[in-house]
PDB file of C-alpha atoms in Angstrom:
ATOM      1  CA  MET A 210     191.646  -7.251 104.760  1.00  0.00           C
ATOM      2  CA  PHE A 211     192.420 -10.767 106.033  1.00  0.00           C
ATOM      3  CA  LYS A 212     194.186  -9.238 109.052  1.00  0.00           C
ATOM      4  CA  LEU A 213     191.190  -6.963 109.736  1.00  0.00           C
ATOM      5  CA  LEU A 214     188.811  -9.924 109.569  1.00  0.00           C
ATOM      6  CA  SER A 215     191.051 -11.926 111.905  1.00  0.00           C
ATOM      7  CA  LYS A 216     191.064  -9.048 114.416  1.00  0.00           C
ATOM      8  CA  THR A 217     187.274  -8.777 114.202  1.00  0.00           C
ATOM      9  CA  ILE A 218     186.841 -12.513 114.858  1.00  0.00           C
ATOM     10  CA  ALA A 219     189.271 -12.293 117.763  1.00  0.00           C
ATOM     11  CA  VAL A 220     187.310  -9.417 119.287  1.00  0.00           C
ATOM     12  CA  VAL A 221     184.028 -11.375 118.939  1.00  0.00           C
ATOM     13  CA  PHE A 222     185.569 -14.453 120.564  1.00  0.00           C
ATOM     14  CA  ALA A 223     186.962 -12.329 123.390  1.00  0.00           C
ATOM     15  CA  ALA A 224     183.574 -10.700 123.990  1.00  0.00           C
ATOM     16  CA  CYS A 225     181.843 -14.112 124.048  1.00  0.00           C
ATOM     17  CA  ALA A 226     184.463 -15.393 126.483  1.00  0.00           C
ATOM     18  CA  LEU A 227     183.861 -12.418 128.780  1.00  0.00           C
ATOM     19  CA  LEU A 228     180.100 -13.017 128.675  1.00  0.00           C
ATOM     20  CA  LEU A 229     180.602 -16.681 129.559  1.00  0.00           C
ATOM     21  CA  ILE A 230     182.916 -15.753 132.418  1.00  0.00           C
ATOM     22  CA  ALA A 231     180.411 -13.153 133.670  1.00  0.00           C
ATOM     23  CA  ALA A 232     177.556 -15.634 133.480  1.00  0.00           C
ATOM     24  CA  PHE A 233     179.624 -18.262 135.285  1.00  0.00           C
ATOM     25  CA  THR A 234     180.619 -15.749 137.937  1.00  0.00           C
ATOM     26  CA  ASP A 235     177.007 -14.629 138.483  1.00  0.00           C
ATOM     27  CA  ALA A 236     175.892 -18.249 138.813  1.00  0.00           C
ATOM     28  CA  ASN A 237     178.642 -18.905 141.347  1.00  0.00           C
ATOM     29  CA  ASN A 238     177.716 -15.782 143.321  1.00  0.00           C
ATOM     30  CA  THR A 239     174.088 -16.883 143.718  1.00  0.00           C
ATOM     31  CA  GLN A 240     173.698 -18.713 146.997  1.00  0.00           C
ATOM     32  CA  GLN A 241     170.671 -20.844 147.814  1.00  0.00           C
ATOM     33  CA  PHE A 242     169.113 -21.221 151.265  1.00  0.00           C
ATOM     34  CA  THR A 243     165.825 -22.112 152.859  1.00  0.00           C
ATOM     35  CA  LEU A 244     164.418 -19.241 154.888  1.00  0.00           C
ATOM     36  CA  ASN A 245     165.389 -20.765 158.226  1.00  0.00           C
ATOM     37  CA  GLU A 246     168.877 -21.683 156.970  1.00  0.00           C
ATOM     38  CA  ALA A 247     169.473 -18.107 155.825  1.00  0.00           C
ATOM     39  CA  ILE A 248     168.285 -16.718 159.158  1.00  0.00           C
ATOM     40  CA  GLN A 249     170.530 -19.113 161.129  1.00  0.00           C
ATOM     41  CA  ALA A 250     173.518 -18.341 158.859  1.00  0.00           C
ATOM     42  CA  HIS A 251     172.946 -14.595 159.442  1.00  0.00           C
ATOM     43  CA  THR A 252     172.933 -13.980 155.693  1.00  0.00           C
ATOM     44  CA  ILE A 253     169.569 -12.220 155.936  1.00  0.00           C
ATOM     45  CA  SER A 254     167.414 -10.459 158.465  1.00  0.00           C
ATOM     46  CA  ALA A 255     163.741 -11.459 158.446  1.00  0.00           C
ATOM     47  CA  ASN A 256     160.682  -9.749 159.887  1.00  0.00           C
ATOM     48  CA  ALA A 257     157.261 -11.434 159.718  1.00  0.00           C
ATOM     49  CA  THR A 258     154.134  -9.655 160.933  1.00  0.00           C
ATOM     50  CA  SER A 259     150.404 -10.280 160.818  1.00  0.00           C
ATOM     51  CA  ASN A 260     148.156  -8.243 158.547  1.00  0.00           C
ATOM     52  CA  GLY A 261     145.075  -9.293 160.527  1.00  0.00           C
ATOM     53  CA  LYS A 262     144.057 -12.272 158.384  1.00  0.00           C
ATOM     54  CA  TYR A 263     144.041 -15.942 159.383  1.00  0.00           C
ATOM     55  CA  SER A 264     144.236 -17.523 155.916  1.00  0.00           C
ATOM     56  CA  GLY A 265     145.436 -16.723 152.422  1.00  0.00           C
ATOM     57  CA  ARG A 266     148.035 -13.968 152.077  1.00  0.00           C
ATOM     58  CA  SER A 267     148.052 -13.381 155.802  1.00  0.00           C
ATOM     59  CA  VAL A 268     151.736 -12.713 156.606  1.00  0.00           C
ATOM     60  CA  ASP A 269     153.724  -9.598 155.703  1.00  0.00           C
ATOM     61  CA  LEU A 270     157.342 -10.603 155.177  1.00  0.00           C
ATOM     62  CA  VAL A 271     160.416  -8.380 154.934  1.00  0.00           C
ATOM     63  CA  LEU A 272     163.805  -9.910 154.069  1.00  0.00           C
ATOM     64  CA  VAL A 273     167.097  -8.000 153.876  1.00  0.00           C
ATOM     65  CA  ASN A 274     170.181  -9.483 152.211  1.00  0.00           C
ATOM     66  CA  LYS A 275     173.185  -8.852 154.493  1.00  0.00           C
ATOM     67  CA  THR A 276     175.724 -10.154 151.947  1.00  0.00           C
ATOM     68  CA  GLN A 277     177.215  -8.972 148.676  1.00  0.00           C
ATOM     69  CA  ASN A 278     176.000 -12.061 146.870  1.00  0.00           C
ATOM     70  CA  THR A 279     172.680 -12.725 145.146  1.00  0.00           C
ATOM     71  CA  LEU A 280     170.588 -14.974 147.364  1.00  0.00           C
ATOM     72  CA  GLN A 281     167.798 -17.324 146.340  1.00  0.00           C
ATOM     73  CA  ILE A 282     165.609 -17.964 149.364  1.00  0.00           C
ATOM     74  CA  LYS A 283     163.137 -20.835 149.458  1.00  0.00           C
ATOM     75  CA  VAL A 284     160.266 -20.338 151.883  1.00  0.00           C
ATOM     76  CA  PRO A 285     159.026 -23.942 152.009  1.00  0.00           C
ATOM     77  CA  ALA A 286     155.590 -25.367 152.621  1.00  0.00           C
ATOM     78  CA  GLY A 287     155.378 -26.136 156.325  1.00  0.00           C
ATOM     79  CA  THR A 288     156.939 -22.853 157.427  1.00  0.00           C
ATOM     80  CA  LEU A 289     155.270 -21.825 160.691  1.00  0.00           C
ATOM     81  CA  TYR A 290     154.510 -18.274 161.776  1.00  0.00           C
ATOM     82  CA  GLU A 291     154.126 -18.390 165.535  1.00  0.00           C
ATOM     83  CA  PRO A 292     152.606 -15.324 167.229  1.00  0.00           C
ATOM     84  CA  LYS A 293     154.309 -13.625 170.125  1.00  0.00           C
ATOM     85  CA  ASP A 294     150.878 -13.607 171.834  1.00  0.00           C
ATOM     86  CA  ASP A 295     150.289 -17.233 172.922  1.00  0.00           C
ATOM     87  CA  GLY A 296     146.523 -16.735 172.740  1.00  0.00           C
ATOM     88  CA  GLU A 297     146.644 -16.106 168.990  1.00  0.00           C
ATOM     89  CA  GLN A 298     146.846 -18.585 166.131  1.00  0.00           C
ATOM     90  CA  THR A 299     149.960 -20.091 164.614  1.00  0.00           C
ATOM     91  CA  LEU A 300     149.823 -20.003 160.809  1.00  0.00           C
ATOM     92  CA  ILE A 301     151.318 -22.534 158.378  1.00  0.00           C
ATOM     93  CA  GLN A 302     152.487 -21.998 154.808  1.00  0.00           C
ATOM     94  CA  MET A 303     150.934 -24.351 152.233  1.00  0.00           C
ATOM     95  CA  GLU A 304     153.121 -23.781 149.146  1.00  0.00           C
ATOM     96  CA  ASP A 305     156.827 -23.250 148.446  1.00  0.00           C
ATOM     97  CA  GLN A 306     157.760 -19.675 147.576  1.00  0.00           C
ATOM     98  CA  LEU A 307     161.063 -18.623 145.949  1.00  0.00           C
ATOM     99  CA  ILE A 308     162.448 -15.157 146.613  1.00  0.00           C
ATOM    100  CA  THR A 309     165.551 -13.731 144.913  1.00  0.00           C
ATOM    101  CA  LEU A 310     167.482 -11.067 146.815  1.00  0.00           C
ATOM    102  CA  ALA A 311     170.010  -8.854 145.059  1.00  0.00           C
ATOM    103  CA  PRO A 312     173.252  -8.090 146.944  1.00  0.00           C
ATOM    104  CA  GLY A 313     172.252  -5.886 149.876  1.00  0.00           C
ATOM    105  CA  GLY A 314     168.688  -5.949 148.552  1.00  0.00           C
ATOM    106  CA  THR A 315     165.329  -5.956 150.349  1.00  0.00           C
ATOM    107  CA  TYR A 316     162.173  -7.984 149.696  1.00  0.00           C
ATOM    108  CA  LYS A 317     158.780  -6.800 150.929  1.00  0.00           C
ATOM    109  CA  GLY A 318     155.744  -8.962 150.196  1.00  0.00           C
ATOM    110  CA  GLN A 319     153.154 -11.354 151.517  1.00  0.00           C
ATOM    111  CA  VAL A 320     153.082 -15.118 151.913  1.00  0.00           C
ATOM    112  CA  GLY A 321     150.084 -17.432 151.986  1.00  0.00           C
ATOM    113  CA  ALA A 322     149.641 -19.026 155.411  1.00  0.00           C
ATOM    114  CA  PHE A 323     146.696 -20.668 157.164  1.00  0.00           C
ATOM    115  CA  CYS A 324     145.442 -20.994 160.735  1.00  0.00           C
ATOM    116  CA  THR A 325     146.434 -24.171 162.616  1.00  0.00           C
ATOM    117  CA  GLU A 326     144.558 -23.411 165.855  1.00  0.00           C
ATOM    118  CA  ALA A 327     140.825 -22.882 165.326  1.00  0.00           C
ATOM    119  CA  THR A 328     140.196 -22.440 169.059  1.00  0.00           C
ATOM    120  CA  GLN A 329     142.680 -19.564 169.389  1.00  0.00           C
ATOM    121  CA  ARG A 330     142.191 -15.912 168.455  1.00  0.00           C
ATOM    122  CA  CYS A 331     142.805 -14.475 165.001  1.00  0.00           C
ATOM    123  CA  PRO A 332     146.266 -12.844 164.751  1.00  0.00           C
ATOM    124  CA  THR A 333     146.219  -9.107 165.456  1.00  0.00           C
ATOM    125  CA  ALA A 334     147.401  -6.845 162.648  1.00  0.00           C
ATOM    126  CA  SER A 335     151.033  -5.687 163.067  1.00  0.00           C
ATOM    127  CA  ASN A 336     151.799  -8.290 165.741  1.00  0.00           C
ATOM    128  CA  GLY A 337     155.074 -10.112 165.114  1.00  0.00           C
ATOM    129  CA  PHE A 338     155.664 -13.756 164.281  1.00  0.00           C
ATOM    130  CA  THR A 339     158.541 -16.097 165.059  1.00  0.00           C
ATOM    131  CA  ILE A 340     159.506 -18.214 162.028  1.00  0.00           C
ATOM    132  CA  SER A 341     160.026 -21.976 162.370  1.00  0.00           C
ATOM    133  CA  GLN A 342     159.190 -25.241 160.574  1.00  0.00           C
ATOM    134  CA  THR A 343     156.450 -27.763 161.322  1.00  0.00           C
ATOM    135  CA  LYS A 344     157.387 -31.088 162.922  1.00  0.00           C
ATOM    136  CA  ASN A 345     153.909 -32.566 162.463  1.00  0.00           C
ATOM    137  CA  PRO A 346     154.289 -35.651 160.201  1.00  0.00           C
ATOM    138  CA  LYS A 347     150.673 -35.363 159.043  1.00  0.00           C
ATOM    139  CA  PHE A 348     151.402 -31.956 157.538  1.00  0.00           C
ATOM    140  CA  ASP A 349     154.507 -33.410 155.890  1.00  0.00           C
ATOM    141  CA  LEU A 350     152.355 -36.131 154.296  1.00  0.00           C
ATOM    142  CA  MET A 351     149.947 -33.494 152.988  1.00  0.00           C
ATOM    143  CA  PHE A 352     152.747 -31.377 151.490  1.00  0.00           C
ATOM    144  CA  ALA A 353     154.305 -34.437 149.861  1.00  0.00           C
ATOM    145  CA  TYR A 354     150.946 -35.250 148.255  1.00  0.00           C
ATOM    146  CA  LEU A 355     150.483 -31.685 146.993  1.00  0.00           C
ATOM    147  CA  LYS A 356     153.933 -31.494 145.342  1.00  0.00           C
ATOM    148  CA  ASP A 357     152.676 -32.488 141.899  1.00  0.00           C
ATOM    149  CA  LYS A 358     148.950 -31.772 142.314  1.00  0.00           C
ATOM    150  CA  LYS A 359     146.890 -28.719 141.409  1.00  0.00           C
ATOM    151  CA  VAL A 360     143.996 -28.414 143.831  1.00  0.00           C
ATOM    152  CA  SER A 361     141.770 -25.436 144.540  1.00  0.00           C
ATOM    153  CA  LYS A 362     143.285 -23.078 147.110  1.00  0.00           C
ATOM    154  CA  GLY A 363     139.817 -22.878 148.649  1.00  0.00           C
ATOM    155  CA  THR A 364     140.435 -26.358 150.089  1.00  0.00           C
ATOM    156  CA  TYR A 365     143.535 -25.345 152.027  1.00  0.00           C
ATOM    157  CA  GLN A 366     142.119 -23.925 155.258  1.00  0.00           C
ATOM    158  CA  ASP A 367     139.672 -26.755 155.956  1.00  0.00           C
ATOM    159  CA  ALA A 368     142.349 -29.326 155.084  1.00  0.00           C
ATOM    160  CA  VAL A 369     144.672 -27.693 157.636  1.00  0.00           C
ATOM    161  CA  TRP A 370     141.952 -27.690 160.310  1.00  0.00           C
ATOM    162  CA  ALA A 371     141.208 -31.364 159.596  1.00  0.00           C
ATOM    163  CA  ILE A 372     144.834 -32.089 160.559  1.00  0.00           C
ATOM    164  CA  SER A 373     145.442 -29.507 163.291  1.00  0.00           C
ATOM    165  CA  ASP A 374     142.036 -29.414 165.019  1.00  0.00           C
ATOM    166  CA  GLY A 375     140.324 -32.655 164.012  1.00  0.00           C
ATOM    167  CA  HIS A 376     137.645 -30.923 161.946  1.00  0.00           C
ATOM    168  CA  SER A 377     135.609 -33.087 159.605  1.00  0.00           C
ATOM    169  CA  VAL A 378     136.871 -33.589 156.048  1.00  0.00           C
ATOM    170  CA  ALA A 379     133.240 -32.924 155.047  1.00  0.00           C
ATOM    171  CA  ASN A 380     134.048 -29.220 155.463  1.00  0.00           C
ATOM    172  CA  ILE A 381     136.434 -29.379 152.489  1.00  0.00           C
ATOM    173  CA  VAL A 382     134.468 -28.122 149.487  1.00  0.00           C
ATOM    174  CA  THR A 383     135.390 -30.017 146.311  1.00  0.00           C
ATOM    175  CA  GLU A 384     135.009 -28.095 143.050  1.00  0.00           C
ATOM    176  CA  LEU A 385     137.441 -30.099 140.889  1.00  0.00           C
ATOM    177  CA  PRO A 386     138.211 -33.819 140.534  1.00  0.00           C
ATOM    178  CA  ALA A 387     141.632 -33.041 142.040  1.00  0.00           C
ATOM    179  CA  ASP A 388     139.859 -31.589 145.104  1.00  0.00           C
ATOM    180  CA  VAL A 389     137.871 -34.818 145.557  1.00  0.00           C
ATOM    181  CA  ALA A 390     141.103 -36.842 145.504  1.00  0.00           C
ATOM    182  CA  PHE A 391     142.759 -34.369 147.905  1.00  0.00           C
ATOM    183  CA  ARG A 392     139.887 -34.700 150.395  1.00  0.00           C
ATOM    184  CA  LYS A 393     140.205 -38.492 150.270  1.00  0.00           C
ATOM    185  CA  GLU A 394     143.924 -38.129 150.970  1.00  0.00           C
ATOM    186  CA  ILE A 395     143.249 -35.859 153.970  1.00  0.00           C
ATOM    187  CA  ALA A 396     140.727 -38.426 155.251  1.00  0.00           C
ATOM    188  CA  THR A 397     143.440 -41.086 155.024  1.00  0.00           C
ATOM    189  CA  ILE A 398     146.055 -38.887 156.730  1.00  0.00           C
ATOM    190  CA  THR A 399     143.693 -37.999 159.596  1.00  0.00           C
ATOM    191  CA  GLY A 400     142.110 -41.443 159.930  1.00  0.00           C
ATOM    192  CA  GLN A 401     138.652 -40.150 159.097  1.00  0.00           C
ATOM    193  CA  ARG A 402     135.997 -41.720 156.898  1.00  0.00           C
ATOM    194  CA  ASP A 403     135.345 -39.621 153.812  1.00  0.00           C
ATOM    195  CA  THR A 404     131.686 -38.614 153.926  1.00  0.00           C
ATOM    196  CA  TRP A 405     128.999 -38.758 151.248  1.00  0.00           C
ATOM    197  CA  PHE A 406     128.193 -35.092 151.961  1.00  0.00           C
ATOM    198  CA  THR A 407     129.930 -31.718 151.965  1.00  0.00           C
ATOM    199  CA  SER A 408     129.233 -29.236 154.755  1.00  0.00           C
ATOM    200  CA  PRO A 409     130.722 -25.764 154.069  1.00  0.00           C
ATOM    201  CA  GLN A 410     131.403 -23.665 157.152  1.00  0.00           C
ATOM    202  CA  ASN A 411     130.548 -20.061 157.840  1.00  0.00           C
ATOM    203  CA  VAL A 412     133.372 -18.656 159.987  1.00  0.00           C
ATOM    204  CA  ARG A 413     132.608 -15.546 162.011  1.00  0.00           C
ATOM    205  CA  ILE A 414     135.143 -13.690 164.147  1.00  0.00           C
ATOM    206  CA  ASP A 415     133.956 -11.712 167.167  1.00  0.00           C
ATOM    207  CA  ASP A 416     135.417  -8.464 168.507  1.00  0.00           C
ATOM    208  CA  GLN A 417     137.965 -10.379 170.607  1.00  0.00           C
ATOM    209  CA  GLY A 418     139.169 -12.401 167.608  1.00  0.00           C
ATOM    210  CA  ASN A 419     137.458 -15.654 168.640  1.00  0.00           C
ATOM    211  CA  PHE A 420     136.084 -17.941 165.921  1.00  0.00           C
ATOM    212  CA  ASN A 421     132.554 -19.267 165.562  1.00  0.00           C
ATOM    213  CA  HIS A 422     132.098 -22.083 163.017  1.00  0.00           C
ATOM    214  CA  GLU A 423     128.610 -22.746 161.681  1.00  0.00           C
ATOM    215  CA  THR A 424     127.548 -25.352 159.125  1.00  0.00           C
ATOM    216  CA  VAL A 425     125.439 -23.570 156.509  1.00  0.00           C
ATOM    217  CA  LYS A 426     124.310 -26.372 154.198  1.00  0.00           C
ATOM    218  CA  ILE A 427     124.567 -30.058 153.421  1.00  0.00           C
ATOM    219  CA  SER A 428     125.028 -31.239 149.864  1.00  0.00           C
ATOM    220  CA  GLY A 429     125.852 -34.560 148.267  1.00  0.00           C
ATOM    221  CA  HIS A 430     124.704 -37.350 145.999  1.00  0.00           C
ATOM    222  CA  LEU A 431     121.944 -39.778 147.048  1.00  0.00           C
ATOM    223  CA  SER A 432     120.879 -43.058 145.439  1.00  0.00           C
ATOM    224  CA  PHE A 433     118.437 -45.885 146.150  1.00  0.00           C
ATOM    225  CA  THR A 434     116.546 -48.646 144.382  1.00  0.00           C
ATOM    226  CA  CYS A 435     112.807 -49.293 144.186  1.00  0.00           C
ATOM    227  CA  PRO A 436     110.203 -50.360 141.604  1.00  0.00           C
ATOM    228  CA  ALA A 437     109.652 -47.755 138.883  1.00  0.00           C
ATOM    229  CA  GLY A 438     106.569 -45.657 139.638  1.00  0.00           C
ATOM    230  CA  THR A 439     107.055 -45.767 143.425  1.00  0.00           C
ATOM    231  CA  LYS A 440     105.997 -42.616 145.311  1.00  0.00           C
ATOM    232  CA  VAL A 441     108.982 -41.626 147.417  1.00  0.00           C
ATOM    233  CA  ARG A 442     109.347 -39.296 150.413  1.00  0.00           C
ATOM    234  CA  GLN A 443     112.316 -38.069 152.364  1.00  0.00           C
ATOM    235  CA  ASP A 444     112.283 -36.999 156.022  1.00  0.00           C
ATOM    236  CA  ILE A 445     114.936 -35.643 158.383  1.00  0.00           C
ATOM    237  CA  HIS A 446     115.478 -37.382 161.736  1.00  0.00           C
ATOM    238  CA  ARG A 447     117.678 -36.686 164.729  1.00  0.00           C
ATOM    239  CA  ALA A 448     120.247 -39.332 165.633  1.00  0.00           C
ATOM    240  CA  ASN A 449     117.877 -40.830 168.247  1.00  0.00           C
ATOM    241  CA  GLY A 450     115.218 -41.451 165.574  1.00  0.00           C
ATOM    242  CA  GLU A 451     113.008 -38.483 166.462  1.00  0.00           C
ATOM    243  CA  VAL A 452     111.432 -36.922 163.355  1.00  0.00           C
ATOM    244  CA  PHE A 453     112.938 -33.467 162.895  1.00  0.00           C
ATOM    245  CA  TYR A 454     111.219 -32.646 159.608  1.00  0.00           C
ATOM    246  CA  ALA A 455     108.588 -34.684 157.758  1.00  0.00           C
ATOM    247  CA  SER A 456     107.978 -33.718 154.150  1.00  0.00           C
ATOM    248  CA  ASP A 457     104.493 -33.956 152.632  1.00  0.00           C
ATOM    249  CA  LYS A 458     105.974 -33.880 149.128  1.00  0.00           C
ATOM    250  CA  THR A 459     106.566 -36.987 147.058  1.00  0.00           C
ATOM    251  CA  MET A 460     108.540 -37.772 143.941  1.00  0.00           C
ATOM    252  CA  THR A 461     107.852 -40.580 141.528  1.00  0.00           C
ATOM    253  CA  ALA A 462     110.716 -42.934 140.736  1.00  0.00           C
ATOM    254  CA  GLN A 463     111.154 -43.039 136.960  1.00  0.00           C
ATOM    255  CA  ALA A 464     113.400 -46.096 137.093  1.00  0.00           C
ATOM    256  CA  SER A 465     114.415 -48.802 139.545  1.00  0.00           C
ATOM    257  CA  LYS A 466     117.757 -47.074 140.233  1.00  0.00           C
ATOM    258  CA  VAL A 467     117.363 -43.479 141.408  1.00  0.00           C
ATOM    259  CA  ASN A 468     120.271 -41.001 141.676  1.00  0.00           C
ATOM    260  CA  TYR A 469     119.992 -37.321 142.500  1.00  0.00           C
ATOM    261  CA  ASP A 470     121.852 -34.381 144.012  1.00  0.00           C
ATOM    262  CA  PHE A 471     120.724 -33.348 147.482  1.00  0.00           C
ATOM    263  CA  HIS A 472     120.971 -29.838 148.960  1.00  0.00           C
ATOM    264  CA  LEU A 473     119.717 -28.777 152.384  1.00  0.00           C
ATOM    265  CA  SER A 474     120.118 -25.450 154.200  1.00  0.00           C
ATOM    266  CA  VAL A 475     120.964 -26.067 157.863  1.00  0.00           C
ATOM    267  CA  MET A 476     121.937 -22.573 158.981  1.00  0.00           C
ATOM    268  CA  GLY A 477     120.799 -22.045 162.561  1.00  0.00           C
ATOM    269  CA  TRP A 478     120.304 -25.754 163.275  1.00  0.00           C
ATOM    270  CA  GLU A 479     121.413 -27.216 166.591  1.00  0.00           C
ATOM    271  CA  LYS A 480     124.780 -28.933 166.297  1.00  0.00           C
ATOM    272  CA  GLY A 481     124.557 -32.700 166.192  1.00  0.00           C
ATOM    273  CA  THR A 482     123.967 -35.770 164.042  1.00  0.00           C
ATOM    274  CA  TYR A 483     120.934 -36.169 161.802  1.00  0.00           C
ATOM    275  CA  TYR A 484     119.935 -38.510 159.016  1.00  0.00           C
ATOM    276  CA  ILE A 485     117.849 -38.451 155.857  1.00  0.00           C
ATOM    277  CA  ARG A 486     115.321 -41.284 155.657  1.00  0.00           C
ATOM    278  CA  ILE A 487     114.093 -42.087 152.156  1.00  0.00           C
ATOM    279  CA  HIS A 488     110.925 -44.218 152.160  1.00  0.00           C
ATOM    280  CA  ASP A 489     107.726 -45.060 150.310  1.00  0.00           C
ATOM    281  CA  GLY A 490     105.477 -44.644 153.345  1.00  0.00           C
ATOM    282  CA  THR A 491     106.124 -48.188 154.508  1.00  0.00           C
ATOM    283  CA  ARG A 492     109.553 -49.377 153.462  1.00  0.00           C
ATOM    284  CA  GLU A 493     112.839 -47.591 154.095  1.00  0.00           C
ATOM    285  CA  LEU A 494     114.686 -47.207 150.787  1.00  0.00           C
ATOM    286  CA  GLY A 495     117.765 -45.365 152.006  1.00  0.00           C
ATOM    287  CA  LYS A 496     119.323 -43.749 155.058  1.00  0.00           C
ATOM    288  CA  TYR A 497     122.057 -41.104 154.929  1.00  0.00           C
ATOM    289  CA  GLU A 498     123.627 -39.702 158.087  1.00  0.00           C
ATOM    290  CA  PHE A 499     125.136 -36.214 158.306  1.00  0.00           C
ATOM    291  CA  THR A 500     126.531 -33.889 160.960  1.00  0.00           C
ATOM    292  CA  VAL A 501     125.799 -30.212 161.543  1.00  0.00           C
TER     293      VAL A 501
END
């Protein structure tokens, strides 16, 4: 019986040893590359095509493992998808993506990438992309900031346009405290002043793929001081001081310090600079500038 038990223990040890060896072998056979490294090393073939979108999951990606090893491919933030048609937009990836390829295996999926050229045409579905990596240090600063942050993905496109096209950071809609901090960071990276207001954009694409950006509303937080009981008005002026809209409504200040949320629909307005003038009929209590 002792001999039988010894044989059983030996078999168990042998099996465990084989499992350890197999695990070690599998780990050693897994090779790690960035996407561009793997392409340059000819360990994979890669085909990136447009699915007709300019943001979000906008790139169809097919990778084929040309080796007999398991490959772990990192598609890093900052990967560029450059169209073969120079008149169409280059897209940039905002987040790292890890893809595991079995020996000889194929990956088919989509990656999230965003337009970096607002004045160019939207990529045409099925058109091919060339894969490269951004050399813009401002994008690198943004990706470094985002490494350990969780911001709303809805901020991504307007943050990219703030860097690539000089769009206002006011277009970045902030739903979470992390979004507010992210917008401040983008303002710092681009050298802009963070605004008191948010101005969401309506983006329309015509039949030729050209973009039209329209500001649809202005929203933000206003504050001013005055004696409690003061009757207050607010008017809208053009930048040159001309009255654009004079309100006949008043509100009564309940305290000397007044704070309130402001919302204004500006769809269809002429592009330009305006300001809100808060007054009591005689004295100006506050002035807030905004851009449409």
